[in-house]
mmCIF file of C-alpha atoms in Angstrom:
data_model
loop_
_atom_site.group_PDB
_atom_site.id
_atom_site.type_symbol
_atom_site.label_atom_id
_atom_site.label_comp_id
_atom_site.label_asym_id
_atom_site.label_seq_id
_atom_site.Cartn_x
_atom_site.Cartn_y
_atom_site.Cartn_z
ATOM 1 C CA UNK A 1 112.054 51.164 23.511
ATOM 2 C CA UNK A 2 114.421 51.403 21.117
ATOM 3 C CA UNK A 3 116.711 54.519 21.007
ATOM 4 C CA UNK A 4 119.251 55.983 18.505
ATOM 5 C CA UNK A 5 121.675 58.046 20.567
ATOM 6 C CA UNK A 6 123.583 60.539 17.635
ATOM 7 C CA UNK A 7 126.665 60.954 19.519
ATOM 8 C CA UNK A 8 129.361 63.755 19.253
ATOM 9 C CA UNK A 9 132.360 63.942 21.226
ATOM 10 C CA UNK A 10 130.943 67.893 23.206
ATOM 11 C CA UNK A 11 130.052 68.533 26.258
ATOM 12 C CA UNK A 12 125.998 68.811 24.824
ATOM 13 C CA UNK A 13 126.077 65.201 23.646
ATOM 14 C CA UNK A 14 127.917 64.544 27.303
ATOM 15 C CA UNK A 15 124.693 66.280 28.965
ATOM 16 C CA UNK A 16 122.315 64.494 26.928
ATOM 17 C CA UNK A 17 123.506 61.198 27.679
ATOM 18 C CA UNK A 18 123.251 62.580 31.739
ATOM 19 C CA UNK A 19 119.246 63.388 30.719
ATOM 20 C CA UNK A 20 119.118 59.903 28.716
ATOM 21 C CA UNK A 21 120.036 58.158 31.971
ATOM 22 C CA UNK A 22 117.031 59.209 33.797
ATOM 23 C CA UNK A 23 115.123 57.218 31.560
ATOM 24 C CA UNK A 24 116.728 54.151 32.048
ATOM 25 C CA UNK A 25 114.756 54.418 35.961
ATOM 26 C CA UNK A 26 111.145 54.340 34.404
ATOM 27 C CA UNK A 27 112.032 50.690 32.444
ATOM 28 C CA UNK A 28 114.093 49.128 30.167
ATOM 29 C CA UNK A 29 115.873 50.828 27.258
ATOM 30 C CA UNK A 30 117.249 49.279 24.486
ATOM 31 C CA UNK A 31 120.144 52.305 23.890
ATOM 32 C CA UNK A 32 122.286 52.311 20.377
ATOM 33 C CA UNK A 33 124.501 54.710 20.382
ATOM 34 C CA UNK A 34 125.915 56.392 16.948
ATOM 35 C CA UNK A 35 128.709 58.201 15.579
ATOM 36 C CA UNK A 36 130.002 59.978 12.460
ATOM 37 C CA UNK A 37 133.486 60.765 11.422
ATOM 38 C CA UNK A 38 135.665 61.780 8.241
ATOM 39 C CA UNK A 39 138.443 59.721 8.288
ATOM 40 C CA UNK A 40 141.097 62.097 7.094
ATOM 41 C CA UNK A 41 140.496 64.000 10.408
ATOM 42 C CA UNK A 42 140.565 60.950 12.552
ATOM 43 C CA UNK A 43 144.093 59.887 10.407
ATOM 44 C CA UNK A 44 145.787 63.990 10.788
ATOM 45 C CA UNK A 45 144.417 63.391 14.627
ATOM 46 C CA UNK A 46 146.253 59.824 15.791
ATOM 47 C CA UNK A 47 149.118 60.427 13.308
ATOM 48 C CA UNK A 48 148.020 57.456 11.210
ATOM 49 C CA UNK A 49 150.188 56.899 8.223
ATOM 50 C CA UNK A 50 148.581 53.870 6.167
ATOM 51 C CA UNK A 51 145.483 53.273 4.333
ATOM 52 C CA UNK A 52 144.529 56.572 4.052
ATOM 53 C CA UNK A 53 140.765 56.520 2.944
ATOM 54 C CA UNK A 54 137.946 59.265 2.661
ATOM 55 C CA UNK A 55 134.972 56.697 2.766
ATOM 56 C CA UNK A 56 135.629 53.582 5.150
ATOM 57 C CA UNK A 57 137.657 53.647 8.235
ATOM 58 C CA UNK A 58 141.096 51.919 8.967
ATOM 59 C CA UNK A 59 139.985 49.017 11.495
ATOM 60 C CA UNK A 60 142.618 50.841 13.955
ATOM 61 C CA UNK A 61 140.338 54.300 13.748
ATOM 62 C CA UNK A 62 137.448 52.334 14.072
ATOM 63 C CA UNK A 63 138.307 50.622 17.047
ATOM 64 C CA UNK A 64 140.228 53.699 18.539
ATOM 65 C CA UNK A 65 136.742 55.607 17.974
ATOM 66 C CA UNK A 66 134.548 52.795 19.544
ATOM 67 C CA UNK A 67 136.794 52.680 22.139
ATOM 68 C CA UNK A 68 136.204 56.267 22.946
ATOM 69 C CA UNK A 69 132.982 56.431 21.944
ATOM 70 C CA UNK A 70 132.120 53.737 25.113
ATOM 71 C CA UNK A 71 134.485 55.228 27.539
ATOM 72 C CA UNK A 72 131.844 58.610 26.895
ATOM 73 C CA UNK A 73 128.642 56.564 27.264
ATOM 74 C CA UNK A 74 129.665 54.425 30.138
ATOM 75 C CA UNK A 75 131.084 57.771 32.310
ATOM 76 C CA UNK A 76 127.310 59.795 31.368
ATOM 77 C CA UNK A 77 124.832 57.097 31.191
ATOM 78 C CA UNK A 78 126.468 54.719 34.096
ATOM 79 C CA UNK A 79 125.613 51.015 31.794
ATOM 80 C CA UNK A 80 127.177 50.272 28.805
ATOM 81 C CA UNK A 81 125.029 50.885 25.487
ATOM 82 C CA UNK A 82 123.700 48.298 23.556
ATOM 83 C CA UNK A 83 125.570 48.469 20.313
ATOM 84 C CA UNK A 84 128.053 51.639 18.803
ATOM 85 C CA UNK A 85 128.165 52.285 15.487
ATOM 86 C CA UNK A 86 130.766 53.908 14.346
ATOM 87 C CA UNK A 87 130.261 55.324 10.745
ATOM 88 C CA UNK A 88 132.711 57.141 8.220
ATOM 89 C CA UNK A 89 131.296 59.837 5.923
ATOM 90 C CA UNK A 90 132.718 62.042 3.275
ATOM 91 C CA UNK A 91 129.653 64.446 3.174
ATOM 92 C CA UNK A 92 127.652 65.486 5.694
ATOM 93 C CA UNK A 93 127.320 63.945 9.297
ATOM 94 C CA UNK A 94 123.070 64.462 9.346
ATOM 95 C CA UNK A 95 122.844 62.784 6.203
ATOM 96 C CA UNK A 96 124.925 59.622 6.829
ATOM 97 C CA UNK A 97 122.510 59.767 10.384
ATOM 98 C CA UNK A 98 119.745 59.759 8.420
ATOM 99 C CA UNK A 99 120.944 56.549 5.901
ATOM 100 C CA UNK A 100 121.458 54.883 9.652
ATOM 101 C CA UNK A 101 117.539 55.631 11.364
ATOM 102 C CA UNK A 102 116.278 54.605 7.809
ATOM 103 C CA UNK A 103 117.918 51.536 8.449
ATOM 104 C CA UNK A 104 117.639 50.796 12.041
ATOM 105 C CA UNK A 105 113.904 52.272 12.425
ATOM 106 C CA UNK A 106 114.385 53.396 16.123
ATOM 107 C CA UNK A 107 111.606 54.211 18.844
ATOM 108 C CA UNK A 108 113.268 57.379 18.899
ATOM 109 C CA UNK A 109 116.266 59.576 18.051
ATOM 110 C CA UNK A 110 117.863 61.271 21.118
ATOM 111 C CA UNK A 111 120.745 63.837 20.398
ATOM 112 C CA UNK A 112 121.798 67.337 22.002
ATOM 113 C CA UNK A 113 121.352 70.701 20.430
ATOM 114 C CA UNK A 114 123.617 73.659 20.793
ATOM 115 C CA UNK A 115 120.968 75.776 20.019
ATOM 116 C CA UNK A 116 122.726 77.802 17.630
ATOM 117 C CA UNK A 117 121.296 80.986 16.252
ATOM 118 C CA UNK A 118 122.067 83.809 13.860
ATOM 119 C CA UNK A 119 125.816 83.762 12.098
ATOM 120 C CA UNK A 120 127.125 80.529 14.134
ATOM 121 C CA UNK A 121 124.310 78.450 12.930
ATOM 122 C CA UNK A 122 124.793 79.654 9.313
ATOM 123 C CA UNK A 123 129.143 79.088 9.613
ATOM 124 C CA UNK A 124 129.150 75.769 11.720
ATOM 125 C CA UNK A 125 125.143 74.513 10.588
ATOM 126 C CA UNK A 126 123.498 72.248 13.316
ATOM 127 C CA UNK A 127 123.014 68.796 12.720
ATOM 128 C CA UNK A 128 120.148 68.802 15.463
ATOM 129 C CA UNK A 129 118.037 71.579 13.618
ATOM 130 C CA UNK A 130 118.358 69.224 9.782
ATOM 131 C CA UNK A 131 117.776 65.587 11.444
ATOM 132 C CA UNK A 132 114.418 67.129 13.240
ATOM 133 C CA UNK A 133 113.601 68.456 9.608
ATOM 134 C CA UNK A 134 114.055 65.526 7.940
ATOM 135 C CA UNK A 135 114.088 62.131 10.515
ATOM 136 C CA UNK A 136 111.088 60.170 10.011
ATOM 137 C CA UNK A 137 110.749 58.862 13.383
ATOM 138 C CA UNK A 138 110.134 60.372 16.601
ATOM 139 C CA UNK A 139 113.178 62.847 17.823
ATOM 140 C CA UNK A 140 114.262 63.867 21.537
ATOM 141 C CA UNK A 141 116.088 67.226 21.156
ATOM 142 C CA UNK A 142 117.727 67.973 24.454
ATOM 143 C CA UNK A 143 119.560 71.466 24.997
ATOM 144 C CA UNK A 144 122.425 72.680 26.839
ATOM 145 C CA UNK A 145 121.720 73.966 30.398
ATOM 146 C CA UNK A 146 124.676 75.760 30.256
ATOM 147 C CA UNK A 147 126.925 75.955 32.578
ATOM 148 C CA UNK A 148 130.340 73.531 33.325
ATOM 149 C CA UNK A 149 130.174 70.124 34.782
ATOM 150 C CA UNK A 150 131.613 70.440 38.210
ATOM 151 C CA UNK A 151 131.927 66.981 38.885
ATOM 152 C CA UNK A 152 136.392 66.103 39.957
ATOM 153 C CA UNK A 153 137.535 64.173 37.130
ATOM 154 C CA UNK A 154 139.002 61.344 37.618
ATOM 155 C CA UNK A 155 142.427 59.907 35.488
ATOM 156 C CA UNK A 156 142.711 56.471 35.057
ATOM 157 C CA UNK A 157 145.890 56.850 31.945
ATOM 158 C CA UNK A 158 148.231 59.202 31.643
ATOM 159 C CA UNK A 159 150.941 60.445 29.148
ATOM 160 C CA UNK A 160 154.141 61.680 30.592
ATOM 161 C CA UNK A 161 156.449 62.877 27.779
ATOM 162 C CA UNK A 162 159.892 62.990 28.686
ATOM 163 C CA UNK A 163 163.171 64.300 26.662
ATOM 164 C CA UNK A 164 164.965 62.520 29.114
ATOM 165 C CA UNK A 165 165.732 66.091 30.886
ATOM 166 C CA UNK A 166 165.638 67.050 34.633
ATOM 167 C CA UNK A 167 162.127 68.580 34.058
ATOM 168 C CA UNK A 168 160.956 65.418 31.745
ATOM 169 C CA UNK A 169 161.589 63.232 34.116
ATOM 170 C CA UNK A 170 159.677 65.277 36.833
ATOM 171 C CA UNK A 171 157.213 65.335 34.641
ATOM 172 C CA UNK A 172 156.938 61.104 35.027
ATOM 173 C CA UNK A 173 157.011 61.214 38.654
ATOM 174 C CA UNK A 174 154.400 63.487 38.711
ATOM 175 C CA UNK A 175 151.670 61.538 36.393
ATOM 176 C CA UNK A 176 152.288 58.671 38.924
ATOM 177 C CA UNK A 177 151.214 60.538 41.855
ATOM 178 C CA UNK A 178 147.742 61.674 39.989
ATOM 179 C CA UNK A 179 146.558 58.317 39.464
ATOM 180 C CA UNK A 180 144.455 55.519 41.988
ATOM 181 C CA UNK A 181 145.444 52.074 42.324
ATOM 182 C CA UNK A 182 145.049 50.246 39.111
ATOM 183 C CA UNK A 183 145.425 53.804 36.688
ATOM 184 C CA UNK A 184 148.447 53.670 34.203
ATOM 185 C CA UNK A 185 151.424 56.119 32.938
ATOM 186 C CA UNK A 186 151.972 55.784 29.094
ATOM 187 C CA UNK A 187 156.021 56.548 29.378
ATOM 188 C CA UNK A 188 157.023 58.721 26.144
ATOM 189 C CA UNK A 189 159.825 59.369 24.085
ATOM 190 C CA UNK A 190 159.938 61.037 20.603
ATOM 191 C CA UNK A 191 162.532 59.965 18.927
ATOM 192 C CA UNK A 192 163.879 61.525 15.463
ATOM 193 C CA UNK A 193 162.542 58.709 12.308
ATOM 194 C CA UNK A 194 164.810 56.454 11.037
ATOM 195 C CA UNK A 195 165.942 57.415 6.941
ATOM 196 C CA UNK A 196 166.753 54.365 5.095
ATOM 197 C CA UNK A 197 169.752 55.242 3.009
ATOM 198 C CA UNK A 198 169.055 56.038 -1.041
ATOM 199 C CA UNK A 199 171.422 55.480 -4.086
ATOM 200 C CA UNK A 200 169.941 59.040 -5.577
ATOM 201 C CA UNK A 201 170.148 61.236 -2.467
ATOM 202 C CA UNK A 202 173.213 60.865 -0.749
ATOM 203 C CA UNK A 203 173.688 61.024 2.752
ATOM 204 C CA UNK A 204 176.270 59.797 4.521
ATOM 205 C CA UNK A 205 174.392 59.706 8.098
ATOM 206 C CA UNK A 206 171.391 57.358 7.090
ATOM 207 C CA UNK A 207 174.337 55.203 4.668
ATOM 208 C CA UNK A 208 175.799 54.611 8.057
ATOM 209 C CA UNK A 209 173.602 54.238 10.822
ATOM 210 C CA UNK A 210 171.918 50.650 9.413
ATOM 211 C CA UNK A 211 168.499 49.306 10.942
ATOM 212 C CA UNK A 212 170.273 47.577 13.027
ATOM 213 C CA UNK A 213 171.843 50.355 14.564
ATOM 214 C CA UNK A 214 168.153 51.582 14.604
ATOM 215 C CA UNK A 215 166.609 48.922 16.248
ATOM 216 C CA UNK A 216 169.620 48.780 18.772
ATOM 217 C CA UNK A 217 168.940 52.730 19.421
ATOM 218 C CA UNK A 218 164.718 51.851 20.201
ATOM 219 C CA UNK A 219 166.224 49.096 22.739
ATOM 220 C CA UNK A 220 168.240 51.280 24.453
ATOM 221 C CA UNK A 221 165.124 54.118 24.371
ATOM 222 C CA UNK A 222 163.493 51.330 25.991
ATOM 223 C CA UNK A 223 165.643 50.490 27.875
ATOM 224 C CA UNK A 224 166.070 54.349 29.514
ATOM 225 C CA UNK A 225 161.841 54.826 29.996
ATOM 226 C CA UNK A 226 162.176 51.245 32.003
ATOM 227 C CA UNK A 227 164.529 53.024 34.384
ATOM 228 C CA UNK A 228 162.453 55.883 34.839
ATOM 229 C CA UNK A 229 159.832 54.089 36.665
ATOM 230 C CA UNK A 230 159.363 54.808 40.295
ATOM 231 C CA UNK A 231 160.313 51.863 42.430
ATOM 232 C CA UNK A 232 156.990 52.161 44.072
ATOM 233 C CA UNK A 233 154.692 52.400 41.077
ATOM 234 C CA UNK A 234 154.129 48.349 41.060
ATOM 235 C CA UNK A 235 153.241 48.834 45.197
ATOM 236 C CA UNK A 236 150.786 51.329 44.713
ATOM 237 C CA UNK A 237 149.328 49.459 41.907
ATOM 238 C CA UNK A 238 149.821 51.676 39.431
ATOM 239 C CA UNK A 239 150.817 49.753 35.858
ATOM 240 C CA UNK A 240 153.510 51.565 32.938
ATOM 241 C CA UNK A 241 153.296 51.324 29.623
ATOM 242 C CA UNK A 242 156.089 51.935 27.176
ATOM 243 C CA UNK A 243 155.673 54.539 24.201
ATOM 244 C CA UNK A 244 158.436 55.359 21.959
ATOM 245 C CA UNK A 245 157.699 57.788 18.693
ATOM 246 C CA UNK A 246 159.607 58.147 15.626
ATOM 247 C CA UNK A 247 158.564 61.348 14.831
ATOM 248 C CA UNK A 248 159.979 65.390 13.723
ATOM 249 C CA UNK A 249 157.701 67.307 15.050
ATOM 250 C CA UNK A 250 157.416 66.254 19.070
ATOM 251 C CA UNK A 251 155.014 67.895 19.676
ATOM 252 C CA UNK A 252 152.773 67.085 16.812
ATOM 253 C CA UNK A 253 153.745 63.020 18.214
ATOM 254 C CA UNK A 254 153.014 63.919 21.669
ATOM 255 C CA UNK A 255 149.241 65.404 21.122
ATOM 256 C CA UNK A 256 148.559 62.131 18.671
ATOM 257 C CA UNK A 257 149.964 59.941 21.226
ATOM 258 C CA UNK A 258 146.854 61.437 23.772
ATOM 259 C CA UNK A 259 144.601 60.935 20.827
ATOM 260 C CA UNK A 260 145.000 57.309 19.977
ATOM 261 C CA UNK A 261 145.757 56.132 23.531
ATOM 262 C CA UNK A 262 142.556 58.396 24.868
ATOM 263 C CA UNK A 263 144.385 59.166 27.595
ATOM 264 C CA UNK A 264 142.189 61.537 30.571
ATOM 265 C CA UNK A 265 145.865 64.047 30.585
ATOM 266 C CA UNK A 266 149.111 64.762 29.417
ATOM 267 C CA UNK A 267 151.760 65.462 31.646
ATOM 268 C CA UNK A 268 155.222 67.330 30.210
ATOM 269 C CA UNK A 269 158.114 68.979 31.894
ATOM 270 C CA UNK A 270 159.067 73.158 31.708
ATOM 271 C CA UNK A 271 162.423 73.796 31.676
ATOM 272 C CA UNK A 272 162.576 77.418 32.489
ATOM 273 C CA UNK A 273 164.023 79.868 29.972
ATOM 274 C CA UNK A 274 168.266 79.021 30.757
ATOM 275 C CA UNK A 275 169.368 78.848 27.548
ATOM 276 C CA UNK A 276 168.795 78.303 24.068
ATOM 277 C CA UNK A 277 168.232 74.146 24.558
ATOM 278 C CA UNK A 278 165.246 74.999 27.350
ATOM 279 C CA UNK A 279 163.747 77.871 25.311
ATOM 280 C CA UNK A 280 163.466 75.462 22.491
ATOM 281 C CA UNK A 281 162.170 72.259 24.541
ATOM 282 C CA UNK A 282 159.422 74.745 25.920
ATOM 283 C CA UNK A 283 158.459 76.079 22.864
ATOM 284 C CA UNK A 284 157.095 71.947 22.561
ATOM 285 C CA UNK A 285 155.048 72.075 25.748
ATOM 286 C CA UNK A 286 153.934 75.531 24.677
ATOM 287 C CA UNK A 287 153.305 74.295 21.682
ATOM 288 C CA UNK A 288 151.592 70.614 23.170
ATOM 289 C CA UNK A 289 149.347 73.092 25.596
ATOM 290 C CA UNK A 290 147.742 75.075 22.457
ATOM 291 C CA UNK A 291 147.332 72.056 20.507
ATOM 292 C CA UNK A 292 146.208 69.330 22.968
ATOM 293 C CA UNK A 293 142.149 68.970 23.212
ATOM 294 C CA UNK A 294 142.640 66.969 26.916
ATOM 295 C CA UNK A 295 143.958 68.762 29.884
ATOM 296 C CA UNK A 296 148.282 68.830 30.241
ATOM 297 C CA UNK A 297 150.120 69.303 33.068
ATOM 298 C CA UNK A 298 153.140 71.968 33.305
ATOM 299 C CA UNK A 299 155.692 70.198 35.276
ATOM 300 C CA UNK A 300 159.048 72.345 36.483
ATOM 301 C CA UNK A 301 161.478 70.475 38.087
ATOM 302 C CA UNK A 302 162.224 71.151 41.756
ATOM 303 C CA UNK A 303 164.660 73.867 42.992
ATOM 304 C CA UNK A 304 167.179 72.774 45.537
#
């Protein structure tokens, strides 16, 4: 049985994959997983500035989406799919899926359905309904049964962001405590971007802060992050990766890095409201909580 599964990053698709996993027990199934994306949305989500295109995915974007779809499929299906197809689209998602169906000619098309009605269907549309109307192949629409996934999540990779304050460093220690052996902690620090000097726009700071100074600054930040790694991290089997991002908007950089790396959760410090500095830092934490689609653990420093 050749199956084409139309995947979206939502709970409905995950539940439909879990339903499809039961079919594998009945006999061999060749499962191709298709995902349609809109490139500008992905560039914004991952914080990428180069190679902008409305019709083609940058190789970096393509790789990230393939990785994330594969992780989701293996998590729900229990096995690797036969192939993963990531296709960009400037138009409607269902139109691009129809082209893929006509090209692959599967025995069965499977996708989840939100069962939207009324104004919800009018404003948000329904990919599954359009496929059911126009698809020339057999199609199985799997409705969401409602309720939440009650399984305990497993954290394999965590992003720990620090501004080198006590609260930020406490978030790093907490991140390591959440991981099993073999897990990865990405230590992140966001720094202001270096602007090259220009004869047209006088800027005293950029003229005196040379590229050599900038590289030296980045190496210094890398060393500081390395020193924050707990002494027993390797003994516990945890890996560490250093991430330094140059971005003026700290909260955006944290959210985009979390998406780009595909981490399971984000740890960030919260310092209370003692002075203007902590109020500013906590506004970053609040913004990350509001904007990041992944679980966010807010860590307060230990009170002596």
